[in-house]
Amino acid sequence: MGREEQITIPIPFGELLGRVGQMKENGCRLVQIGCTKIGDDFEINYVFDKEFALTNLRITVKQNTVVPSVSSVYFGAFVYENEIHDLYGITVEGMNIDFGGHFYRTTIKSPFSVTVTKEGS
Amino acid sequence: MGKQVTVPFGPQHPVLPEPIHLDLVLEDETVVDAIPSIGYVHRGLEKLVEKREYPEYIYVAERICGICSYIHSNTYAECIEEIMHIEVPERAKYLRTIWSEYSRLHSHLLWLGLFADGMGFESVFMNAWRLREHILDDMEATTGGRVIQGVCKVGGVRRDIAPEKLDEMLKGLRGMERELHDLTDVFLNDASVVHRLRGAGVLKTEDAYYLGAVGPTARASGVPIDIRQTGYNAYGKINFTPVVESSGDSYARCAVRAKELYTSIDIIEQCIKKIPDGPVDVKVTGAPDGEYFARAEQPRGEVVHYIKGNGKRNLVRHRVRTPTFTNIPPLVTLLKGCQLADVPIIVLSIDPCVGCAER
């Protein structure tokens, strides 16, 4: 199902930089990096595109995990990594441009790291 | 190496209606580095999925931006439909395509007007926005809204367009085309405009691709990324060729948008000729259980809506990656080496939409 080919590959956290490097060697562009909170864990999706086919590398980490930056491979990754740091409180090490927690000026620290249940449920 | 000074640009600046800040590192008048800052208007809209059920969340998705509003709702709906295996009626797909192209027309005309204003061409600005009014009038007549349409829903669309109205819309667009030629002629051929834009803010093809540039910013650098080619809505049944330029400068970005106006009119004409009869929506029950990355071509480029559901009415995650967000790293790169006086025009040339970028 789905009009687009979309593959999700869960990878061990330690293989991230190597696998991202391979994606660039294969001629993929970085579409986005996004985080999702699942229970106590955080899924981080690195999405790549080549000729309209999406490949999604996924790591699952705890909030206190220090995630290596992929901005040395894809320069533009710094916007996504700063976003993940500011909204989820996950430390990303080695970003080419590190805003030090001031990329988003949120009044609550790491606002997306907590789940707010629907009112009344 | 000369002495370096840092000059702040924005977040309030005459050419930018929205807040984006750049620290420009200068040597004399040449920009050697640019550090971007956003985050002045971050709204945390993605977080609202925890409080709004997925059918009503489409209204939130549509309010991410006042320019690309329709396409946000379309992409969100498509994401849910893919997860829930909902087959949208063919007529609804054509209507969605027509409204998507109307969105592109009004966004590009708005941008051409702002771009002209940024260069001091007030009359061109006025004429671009005057033509845009015709587009907004048609949007209002067919959806009920000029800025927020509220016409798209999970499973189809809320309104149909009568055949007579479709013919009237086509006639109006064909009439407007003559005026569009006069307008775009200024951007493509006027000597002072060409002088101002040629060679300003060059983005090379490889940089555009690997830095993540999308939309006219990528296509102006020779990267033919146009998500419409994946065939979502009714695009798979329409013949069109993405507008691609190769010089990668501000002139090329301007030319891509100017020429895309005609592509949009052609796509609308094909849709009106091919649109089938039939229902415009299907009944939707249940809740999404799964995940999907839906993509669409907004006026500024590829937008990505990622949704993860667990079978409940509230989604686990709704993540939106907008074209401006991914065009920020290319902007940083193409500013390097330009003259300080060209910065406002170069920033405008990527058509930044900060409302979208901050969500």
Short mmCIF file of C-alpha atoms in Angstrom, two decimals:
data_model
loop_
_atom_site.label_atom_id
_atom_site.label_comp_id
_atom_site.label_asym_id
_atom_site.label_seq_id
_atom_site.Cartn_x
_atom_site.Cartn_y
_atom_site.Cartn_z
CA MET A 1 0.00 0.00 0.00
CA GLY A 2 1.12 3.55 -0.53
CA ARG A 3 1.97 5.38 -3.70
CA GLU A 4 5.58 5.82 -2.65
CA GLU A 5 8.18 3.25 -1.85
CA GLN A 6 9.09 3.76 1.81
CA ILE A 7 11.52 1.55 3.69
CA THR A 8 12.24 1.80 7.42
CA ILE A 9 15.47 0.23 8.64
CA PRO A 10 16.01 0.08 12.41
CA ILE A 11 19.76 0.33 13.04
CA PRO A 12 21.91 0.04 16.16
CA PHE A 13 22.78 3.42 17.56
CA GLY A 14 26.53 2.81 17.06
CA GLU A 15 26.15 2.31 13.31
CA LEU A 16 24.50 5.67 12.66
CA LEU A 17 27.40 7.66 11.26
CA GLY A 18 28.61 4.82 9.04
CA ARG A 19 25.15 4.16 7.61
CA VAL A 20 24.48 7.86 6.99
CA GLY A 21 27.84 8.10 5.22
CA GLN A 22 26.79 5.18 3.00
CA MET A 23 23.55 6.94 2.12
CA LYS A 24 25.49 9.95 0.90
CA GLU A 25 27.87 7.74 -1.07
CA ASN A 26 24.81 6.16 -2.69
CA GLY A 27 23.65 9.60 -3.84
CA CYS A 28 20.76 10.08 -1.40
CA ARG A 29 19.71 13.48 -0.15
CA LEU A 30 18.68 14.09 3.45
CA VAL A 31 14.95 14.80 3.57
CA GLN A 32 14.55 15.30 7.30
CA ILE A 33 15.45 14.11 10.78
CA GLY A 34 12.55 13.78 13.21
CA CYS A 35 12.02 12.45 16.69
CA THR A 36 9.04 10.59 18.17
CA LYS A 37 8.51 9.77 21.85
CA ILE A 38 7.35 6.18 22.33
CA GLY A 39 6.86 5.40 26.02
CA ASP A 40 10.16 6.16 27.73
CA ASP A 41 12.13 5.83 24.50
CA PHE A 42 12.74 8.22 21.62
CA GLU A 43 12.75 7.10 18.01
CA ILE A 44 14.88 9.29 15.77
CA ASN A 45 14.19 8.93 12.05
CA TYR A 46 16.78 9.91 9.45
CA VAL A 47 14.90 10.08 6.15
CA PHE A 48 16.67 9.97 2.80
CA ASP A 49 15.43 10.21 -0.76
CA LYS A 50 16.78 9.05 -4.06
CA GLU A 51 14.65 9.26 -7.18
CA PHE A 52 11.45 9.61 -5.10
CA ALA A 53 12.07 6.51 -2.98
CA LEU A 54 12.31 7.12 0.77
CA THR A 55 14.67 5.25 3.07
CA ASN A 56 14.24 5.80 6.78
CA LEU A 57 17.08 4.88 9.15
CA ARG A 58 15.74 4.62 12.69
CA ILE A 59 17.58 4.60 15.99
CA THR A 60 15.87 4.18 19.36
CA VAL A 61 17.50 5.94 22.30
CA LYS A 62 16.90 7.04 25.88
CA GLN A 63 16.74 10.75 26.63
CA ASN A 64 20.15 10.73 28.34
CA THR A 65 21.85 9.15 25.30
CA VAL A 66 24.38 11.36 23.56
CA VAL A 67 23.63 11.07 19.83
CA PRO A 68 26.44 11.83 17.36
CA SER A 69 25.73 14.60 14.88
CA VAL A 70 25.54 13.71 11.19
CA SER A 71 26.20 17.33 10.20
CA SER A 72 29.75 16.36 9.20
CA VAL A 73 28.18 14.21 6.45
CA TYR A 74 25.14 16.37 5.60
CA PHE A 75 25.85 20.03 6.43
CA GLY A 76 22.14 20.88 6.62
CA ALA A 77 21.48 18.36 9.42
CA PHE A 78 22.18 21.03 12.04
CA VAL A 79 18.67 22.50 11.83
CA TYR A 80 17.03 19.16 12.60
CA GLU A 81 19.53 18.26 15.31
CA ASN A 82 19.15 21.58 17.11
CA GLU A 83 15.38 21.13 16.89
CA ILE A 84 15.57 17.65 18.45
CA HIS A 85 17.79 18.98 21.21
CA ASP A 86 15.53 21.92 22.04
CA LEU A 87 12.19 20.09 21.85
CA TYR A 88 13.12 16.66 23.22
CA GLY A 89 16.17 17.41 25.38
CA ILE A 90 18.38 14.88 23.59
CA THR A 91 22.04 15.90 23.42
CA VAL A 92 23.52 15.83 19.92
CA GLU A 93 27.30 15.92 19.93
CA GLY A 94 29.44 17.57 17.28
CA MET A 95 26.94 19.77 15.44
CA ASN A 96 28.58 22.12 12.91
CA ILE A 97 26.35 24.97 14.14
CA ASP A 98 25.28 24.47 17.76
CA PHE A 99 22.74 26.98 19.04
CA GLY A 100 23.26 25.77 22.61
CA GLY A 101 19.55 25.31 23.29
CA HIS A 102 18.46 28.64 21.77
CA PHE A 103 17.28 27.47 18.36
CA TYR A 104 13.70 27.63 19.60
CA ARG A 105 12.80 30.08 22.34
CA THR A 106 10.40 27.84 24.27
CA THR A 107 9.17 28.87 27.73
CA ILE A 108 9.20 25.22 28.85
CA LYS A 109 12.44 23.26 28.59
CA SER A 110 12.20 20.23 26.27
CA PRO A 111 8.41 20.59 25.84
CA PHE A 112 8.03 17.56 23.55
CA SER A 113 9.71 15.16 26.01
CA VAL A 114 6.52 14.81 28.03
CA THR A 115 3.22 13.43 26.76
CA VAL A 116 0.13 15.43 27.64
CA THR A 117 -2.94 13.23 27.81
CA LYS A 118 -6.15 14.51 26.30
CA GLU A 119 -8.26 16.52 28.70
CA GLY A 120 -11.02 14.44 30.24
CA SER A 121 -9.63 11.07 29.11
CA MET B 1 42.42 38.82 5.40
CA GLY B 2 40.68 42.09 6.25
CA LYS B 3 39.05 42.96 9.52
CA GLN B 4 35.81 41.05 10.10
CA VAL B 5 32.70 42.63 11.55
CA THR B 6 29.36 41.03 12.38
CA VAL B 7 26.22 42.82 11.23
CA PRO B 8 22.80 41.68 12.45
CA PHE B 9 20.11 41.23 9.77
CA GLY B 10 16.54 40.89 11.05
CA PRO B 11 14.47 39.62 12.80
CA GLN B 12 12.59 42.78 11.79
CA HIS B 13 13.63 43.98 8.35
CA PRO B 14 11.78 46.00 5.69
CA VAL B 15 11.87 43.18 3.11
CA LEU B 16 10.80 40.43 5.50
CA PRO B 17 7.26 40.29 6.84
CA GLU B 18 8.25 37.46 9.21
CA PRO B 19 11.03 37.19 11.82
CA ILE B 20 14.23 35.49 10.75
CA HIS B 21 17.61 36.69 11.98
CA LEU B 22 21.01 36.35 10.36
CA ASP B 23 24.37 37.24 11.86
CA LEU B 24 26.31 38.34 8.80
CA VAL B 25 30.09 38.16 9.13
CA LEU B 26 31.56 40.74 6.76
CA GLU B 27 34.95 41.56 5.33
CA ASP B 28 34.47 45.05 3.93
CA GLU B 29 31.17 44.65 2.00
CA THR B 30 31.53 40.90 1.35
CA VAL B 31 29.62 38.33 3.38
CA VAL B 32 31.99 35.58 4.51
CA ASP B 33 29.60 33.76 6.83
CA ALA B 34 25.95 33.85 7.86
CA ILE B 35 24.55 32.27 11.03
CA PRO B 36 20.75 31.90 10.97
CA SER B 37 18.42 32.19 13.97
CA ILE B 38 14.75 31.31 14.02
CA GLY B 39 12.45 30.44 16.90
CA TYR B 40 10.78 33.81 17.51
CA VAL B 41 7.30 32.52 16.71
CA HIS B 42 7.48 28.80 17.41
CA ARG B 43 3.96 27.60 18.23
CA GLY B 44 4.40 23.91 19.01
CA LEU B 45 1.44 23.01 16.78
CA GLU B 46 2.69 19.45 16.35
CA LYS B 47 2.12 18.89 20.06
CA LEU B 48 -1.61 19.50 19.69
CA VAL B 49 -2.16 15.98 18.30
CA GLU B 50 -2.23 14.83 21.90
CA LYS B 51 -5.36 16.93 22.51
CA ARG B 52 -7.15 16.94 19.16
CA GLU B 53 -8.59 13.86 17.49
CA TYR B 54 -7.24 13.06 14.05
CA PRO B 55 -10.31 14.16 11.97
CA GLU B 56 -10.38 17.62 13.60
CA TYR B 57 -6.59 17.97 13.60
CA ILE B 58 -6.79 18.72 9.86
CA TYR B 59 -7.94 22.22 10.87
CA VAL B 60 -4.77 22.65 12.93
CA ALA B 61 -2.63 21.35 10.06
CA GLU B 62 -4.27 23.87 7.73
CA ARG B 63 -3.39 26.71 10.09
CA ILE B 64 0.35 26.01 10.04
CA CYS B 65 0.59 28.68 7.35
CA GLY B 66 -1.66 31.26 5.74
CA ILE B 67 -0.14 30.83 2.27
CA CYS B 68 0.31 27.08 1.90
CA SER B 69 -2.72 26.32 4.09
CA TYR B 70 -4.63 24.25 1.56
CA ILE B 71 -1.66 22.01 0.68
CA HIS B 72 -0.93 21.36 4.37
CA SER B 73 -4.47 20.06 4.85
CA ASN B 74 -4.24 18.02 1.63
CA THR B 75 -0.96 16.39 2.71
CA TYR B 76 -2.19 15.66 6.21
CA ALA B 77 -5.37 14.05 4.83
CA GLU B 78 -3.36 11.99 2.38
CA CYS B 79 -1.11 10.72 5.17
CA ILE B 80 -4.09 9.49 7.20
CA GLU B 81 -5.71 8.00 4.07
CA GLU B 82 -2.56 6.02 3.24
CA ILE B 83 -2.34 4.59 6.76
CA MET B 84 -6.04 3.72 6.86
CA HIS B 85 -6.13 2.40 3.25
CA ILE B 86 -8.86 4.83 2.25
CA GLU B 87 -9.44 5.17 -1.49
CA VAL B 88 -10.37 8.77 -2.23
CA PRO B 89 -12.87 9.24 -5.11
CA GLU B 90 -11.30 10.28 -8.42
CA ARG B 91 -13.28 13.52 -8.64
CA ALA B 92 -11.95 14.56 -5.22
CA LYS B 93 -8.39 13.92 -6.40
CA TYR B 94 -8.90 16.26 -9.37
CA LEU B 95 -10.49 18.92 -7.17
CA ARG B 96 -7.56 18.66 -4.76
CA THR B 97 -5.17 19.13 -7.69
CA ILE B 98 -7.04 22.21 -8.90
CA TRP B 99 -6.98 23.83 -5.45
CA SER B 100 -3.31 22.91 -5.00
CA GLU B 101 -2.44 24.73 -8.22
CA TYR B 102 -4.57 27.71 -7.27
CA SER B 103 -2.53 27.82 -4.04
CA ARG B 104 0.67 27.81 -6.06
CA LEU B 105 -0.61 30.61 -8.30
CA HIS B 106 -1.56 32.85 -5.41
CA SER B 107 1.65 32.11 -3.51
CA HIS B 108 3.91 32.77 -6.52
CA LEU B 109 2.04 36.01 -7.34
CA LEU B 110 2.34 37.10 -3.74
CA TRP B 111 6.07 36.38 -3.85
CA LEU B 112 6.58 38.15 -7.19
CA GLY B 113 4.89 41.20 -5.69
CA LEU B 114 7.05 41.13 -2.55
CA PHE B 115 10.16 40.57 -4.65
CA ALA B 116 9.30 43.57 -6.83
CA ASP B 117 8.65 45.61 -3.68
CA GLY B 118 12.04 44.52 -2.31
CA MET B 119 13.68 45.95 -5.44
CA GLY B 120 11.63 49.15 -5.35
CA PHE B 121 9.13 48.37 -8.13
CA GLU B 122 5.96 49.46 -6.37
CA SER B 123 3.74 49.37 -9.46
CA VAL B 124 4.83 45.82 -10.30
CA PHE B 125 4.09 44.85 -6.71
CA MET B 126 0.62 46.35 -7.04
CA ASN B 127 -0.08 44.58 -10.33
CA ALA B 128 1.10 41.18 -9.04
CA TRP B 129 -1.20 41.45 -6.05
CA ARG B 130 -4.06 42.72 -8.21
CA LEU B 131 -3.84 39.55 -10.33
CA ARG B 132 -3.60 37.48 -7.15
CA GLU B 133 -6.97 38.86 -6.09
CA HIS B 134 -8.63 37.04 -9.03
CA ILE B 135 -7.13 33.78 -7.80
CA LEU B 136 -8.30 34.42 -4.24
CA ASP B 137 -11.77 35.30 -5.53
CA ASP B 138 -12.00 31.91 -7.24
CA MET B 139 -10.71 30.18 -4.11
CA GLU B 140 -13.36 31.93 -2.07
CA ALA B 141 -16.12 31.17 -4.57
CA THR B 142 -15.30 27.45 -4.66
CA THR B 143 -14.25 26.75 -1.07
CA GLY B 144 -15.73 29.55 1.00
CA GLY B 145 -12.36 30.80 2.25
CA ARG B 146 -9.67 33.08 0.89
CA VAL B 147 -6.85 32.22 3.28
CA ILE B 148 -8.03 29.15 5.19
CA GLN B 149 -10.18 27.06 2.86
CA GLY B 150 -11.31 24.25 5.19
CA VAL B 151 -12.38 22.27 2.15
CA CYS B 152 -10.17 19.21 2.48
CA LYS B 153 -11.03 16.36 4.81
CA VAL B 154 -9.90 12.85 5.46
CA GLY B 155 -11.63 10.77 2.78
CA GLY B 156 -12.10 13.50 0.16
CA VAL B 157 -13.28 17.09 -0.01
CA ARG B 158 -16.25 18.92 1.47
CA ARG B 159 -17.38 20.78 -1.67
CA ASP B 160 -17.77 20.04 -5.34
CA ILE B 161 -17.36 22.59 -8.13
CA ALA B 162 -20.14 22.77 -10.73
CA PRO B 163 -19.07 22.25 -14.38
CA GLU B 164 -20.23 25.79 -15.29
CA LYS B 165 -18.04 27.24 -12.55
CA LEU B 166 -15.06 25.17 -13.73
CA ASP B 167 -15.51 26.59 -17.25
CA GLU B 168 -15.76 30.09 -15.83
CA MET B 169 -12.56 29.56 -13.82
CA LEU B 170 -10.70 28.38 -16.90
CA LYS B 171 -11.94 31.35 -18.91
CA GLY B 172 -10.77 33.68 -16.14
CA LEU B 173 -7.32 32.09 -16.03
CA ARG B 174 -6.94 32.29 -19.80
CA GLY B 175 -7.90 35.96 -19.68
CA MET B 176 -5.41 36.56 -16.90
CA GLU B 177 -2.63 34.84 -18.82
CA ARG B 178 -2.18 37.84 -21.11
CA GLU B 179 -1.66 40.11 -18.12
CA LEU B 180 0.69 37.56 -16.59
CA HIS B 181 2.92 37.77 -19.66
CA ASP B 182 3.24 41.52 -19.13
CA LEU B 183 4.05 40.97 -15.47
CA THR B 184 6.58 38.17 -15.84
CA ASP B 185 8.22 40.00 -18.73
CA VAL B 186 9.48 42.54 -16.17
CA PHE B 187 11.10 39.85 -14.04
CA LEU B 188 12.60 37.97 -16.96
CA ASN B 189 13.67 40.74 -19.33
CA ASP B 190 13.87 44.15 -17.62
CA ALA B 191 17.52 45.25 -17.74
CA SER B 192 17.66 46.63 -14.21
CA VAL B 193 16.05 43.51 -12.73
CA VAL B 194 18.39 41.22 -14.64
CA HIS B 195 21.37 43.32 -13.59
CA ARG B 196 20.30 43.11 -9.96
CA LEU B 197 19.67 39.34 -9.93
CA ARG B 198 22.19 37.76 -12.30
CA GLY B 199 25.05 36.18 -10.37
CA ALA B 200 23.61 37.10 -6.97
CA GLY B 201 23.55 34.26 -4.45
CA VAL B 202 24.69 31.35 -6.58
CA LEU B 203 23.87 27.84 -5.36
CA LYS B 204 25.67 25.08 -7.25
CA THR B 205 23.82 21.94 -8.31
CA GLU B 206 25.64 19.55 -5.97
CA ASP B 207 25.31 21.95 -3.03
CA ALA B 208 21.60 22.35 -3.70
CA TYR B 209 21.10 18.59 -3.69
CA TYR B 210 23.17 17.64 -0.64
CA LEU B 211 22.22 20.68 1.44
CA GLY B 212 18.59 19.65 1.08
CA ALA B 213 17.27 22.47 -1.13
CA VAL B 214 13.74 21.90 -2.42
CA GLY B 215 11.21 23.58 -4.70
CA PRO B 216 12.19 26.52 -6.91
CA THR B 217 15.41 26.92 -4.88
CA ALA B 218 16.53 23.44 -5.97
CA ARG B 219 15.11 23.58 -9.49
CA ALA B 220 16.84 26.91 -10.16
CA SER B 221 20.13 25.13 -9.47
CA GLY B 222 19.44 22.34 -11.93
CA VAL B 223 18.03 19.80 -9.42
CA PRO B 224 14.75 18.56 -10.93
CA ILE B 225 13.00 17.65 -7.65
CA ASP B 226 9.26 18.12 -8.02
CA ILE B 227 7.14 15.91 -5.77
CA ARG B 228 4.18 16.29 -8.14
CA GLN B 229 5.99 13.75 -10.29
CA THR B 230 5.21 11.03 -7.71
CA GLY B 231 1.63 11.25 -8.93
CA TYR B 232 -0.27 12.12 -5.76
CA ASN B 233 -3.78 13.62 -6.13
CA ALA B 234 -4.42 13.55 -9.89
CA TYR B 235 -0.91 14.60 -10.91
CA GLY B 236 -0.20 11.09 -12.19
CA LYS B 237 -2.80 11.65 -14.93
CA ILE B 238 -1.60 15.11 -15.94
CA ASN B 239 1.18 15.92 -18.39
CA PHE B 240 3.60 18.53 -17.17
CA THR B 241 7.31 19.15 -17.06
CA PRO B 242 8.91 20.77 -13.99
CA VAL B 243 10.52 24.14 -14.69
CA VAL B 244 14.27 23.76 -14.22
CA GLU B 245 16.96 26.42 -14.63
CA SER B 246 20.69 25.91 -14.32
CA SER B 247 22.43 29.12 -13.26
CA GLY B 248 21.48 28.76 -9.56
CA ASP B 249 21.38 32.53 -8.95
CA SER B 250 18.58 34.82 -7.78
CA TYR B 251 17.53 35.39 -11.39
CA ALA B 252 17.06 31.64 -11.91
CA ARG B 253 14.96 31.32 -8.74
CA CYS B 254 12.82 34.22 -9.93
CA ALA B 255 12.50 32.73 -13.43
CA VAL B 256 11.41 29.33 -12.09
CA ARG B 257 8.55 30.88 -10.12
CA ALA B 258 7.51 33.14 -13.00
CA LYS B 259 7.40 30.24 -15.47
CA GLU B 260 5.63 27.95 -12.99
CA LEU B 261 2.61 30.24 -13.15
CA TYR B 262 1.97 29.02 -16.69
CA THR B 263 2.56 25.38 -15.72
CA SER B 264 -0.07 25.73 -12.99
CA ILE B 265 -2.61 27.20 -15.40
CA ASP B 266 -1.91 24.37 -17.83
CA ILE B 267 -2.38 21.75 -15.07
CA ILE B 268 -5.68 23.34 -14.02
CA GLU B 269 -6.85 23.33 -17.64
CA GLN B 270 -6.02 19.63 -18.02
CA CYS B 271 -7.81 18.85 -14.74
CA ILE B 272 -10.93 20.71 -15.84
CA LYS B 273 -10.97 18.82 -19.13
CA LYS B 274 -10.39 15.41 -17.53
CA ILE B 275 -12.30 15.63 -14.24
CA PRO B 276 -14.71 12.67 -13.94
CA ASP B 277 -18.20 12.74 -12.46
CA GLY B 278 -18.90 11.04 -9.17
CA PRO B 279 -18.82 11.48 -5.41
CA VAL B 280 -16.26 13.72 -3.73
CA ASP B 281 -15.82 11.90 -0.44
CA VAL B 282 -16.11 8.55 1.30
CA LYS B 283 -17.17 7.77 4.84
CA VAL B 284 -14.28 7.27 7.24
CA THR B 285 -14.51 5.18 10.40
CA GLY B 286 -11.90 3.89 12.81
CA ALA B 287 -8.53 5.39 13.59
CA PRO B 288 -5.09 5.22 11.98
CA ASP B 289 -2.74 2.48 13.14
CA GLY B 290 0.65 2.75 11.48
CA GLU B 291 2.98 5.37 10.09
CA TYR B 292 3.56 7.13 6.79
CA PHE B 293 5.55 10.00 5.32
CA ALA B 294 3.27 11.93 2.95
CA ARG B 295 4.91 14.43 0.63
CA ALA B 296 3.53 17.19 -1.57
CA GLU B 297 4.92 20.01 -3.67
CA GLN B 298 4.09 23.29 -2.00
CA PRO B 299 4.84 26.58 -3.79
CA ARG B 300 8.14 26.69 -1.87
CA GLY B 301 8.93 23.01 -2.37
CA GLU B 302 8.59 19.58 -0.84
CA VAL B 303 6.60 19.40 2.39
CA VAL B 304 6.65 16.23 4.49
CA HIS B 305 3.94 15.22 6.94
CA TYR B 306 4.88 12.21 9.08
CA ILE B 307 2.14 10.59 11.09
CA LYS B 308 2.29 7.76 13.57
CA GLY B 309 -0.94 6.37 14.98
CA ASN B 310 -1.67 3.52 17.39
CA GLY B 311 -5.31 2.81 16.56
CA LYS B 312 -6.66 5.51 18.88
CA ARG B 313 -8.36 8.76 17.90
CA ASN B 314 -5.37 10.82 19.05
CA LEU B 315 -2.17 10.45 17.04
CA VAL B 316 1.14 9.51 18.64
CA ARG B 317 3.08 11.90 16.42
CA HIS B 318 2.52 14.45 13.70
CA ARG B 319 5.77 15.83 12.38
CA VAL B 320 5.89 18.46 9.63
CA ARG B 321 9.04 19.25 7.70
CA THR B 322 8.39 22.38 5.67
CA PRO B 323 10.29 23.62 2.60
CA THR B 324 11.61 26.76 4.27
CA PHE B 325 13.06 24.75 7.14
CA THR B 326 15.14 22.65 4.76
CA ASN B 327 16.04 25.69 2.61
CA ILE B 328 17.80 27.41 5.55
CA PRO B 329 21.15 25.53 5.16
CA PRO B 330 21.24 26.30 1.39
CA LEU B 331 20.51 29.97 2.24
CA VAL B 332 23.50 30.04 4.59
CA THR B 333 25.70 28.65 1.82
CA LEU B 334 24.50 30.86 -1.01
CA LEU B 335 24.95 34.02 1.06
CA LYS B 336 28.69 33.38 1.40
CA GLY B 337 30.60 35.57 -1.00
CA CYS B 338 27.74 37.94 -1.82
CA GLN B 339 27.67 41.68 -1.26
CA LEU B 340 25.92 43.08 1.81
CA ALA B 341 23.58 45.16 -0.38
CA ASP B 342 22.36 41.97 -2.11
CA VAL B 343 21.46 40.13 1.11
CA PRO B 344 17.79 41.25 1.29
CA ILE B 345 17.08 40.20 -2.29
CA ILE B 346 18.93 36.89 -1.90
CA VAL B 347 17.02 36.06 1.30
CA LEU B 348 13.75 36.90 -0.47
CA SER B 349 14.78 34.75 -3.44
CA ILE B 350 14.26 31.52 -1.45
CA ASP B 351 10.76 32.78 -0.53
CA PRO B 352 11.12 32.17 3.23
CA CYS B 353 7.92 31.29 5.07
CA VAL B 354 8.79 31.50 8.73
CA GLY B 355 5.28 30.62 9.89
CA CYS B 356 5.66 27.24 8.18
CA ALA B 357 9.23 26.76 9.36
CA GLU B 358 8.37 27.30 13.01
CA ARG B 359 5.01 25.51 13.14
#
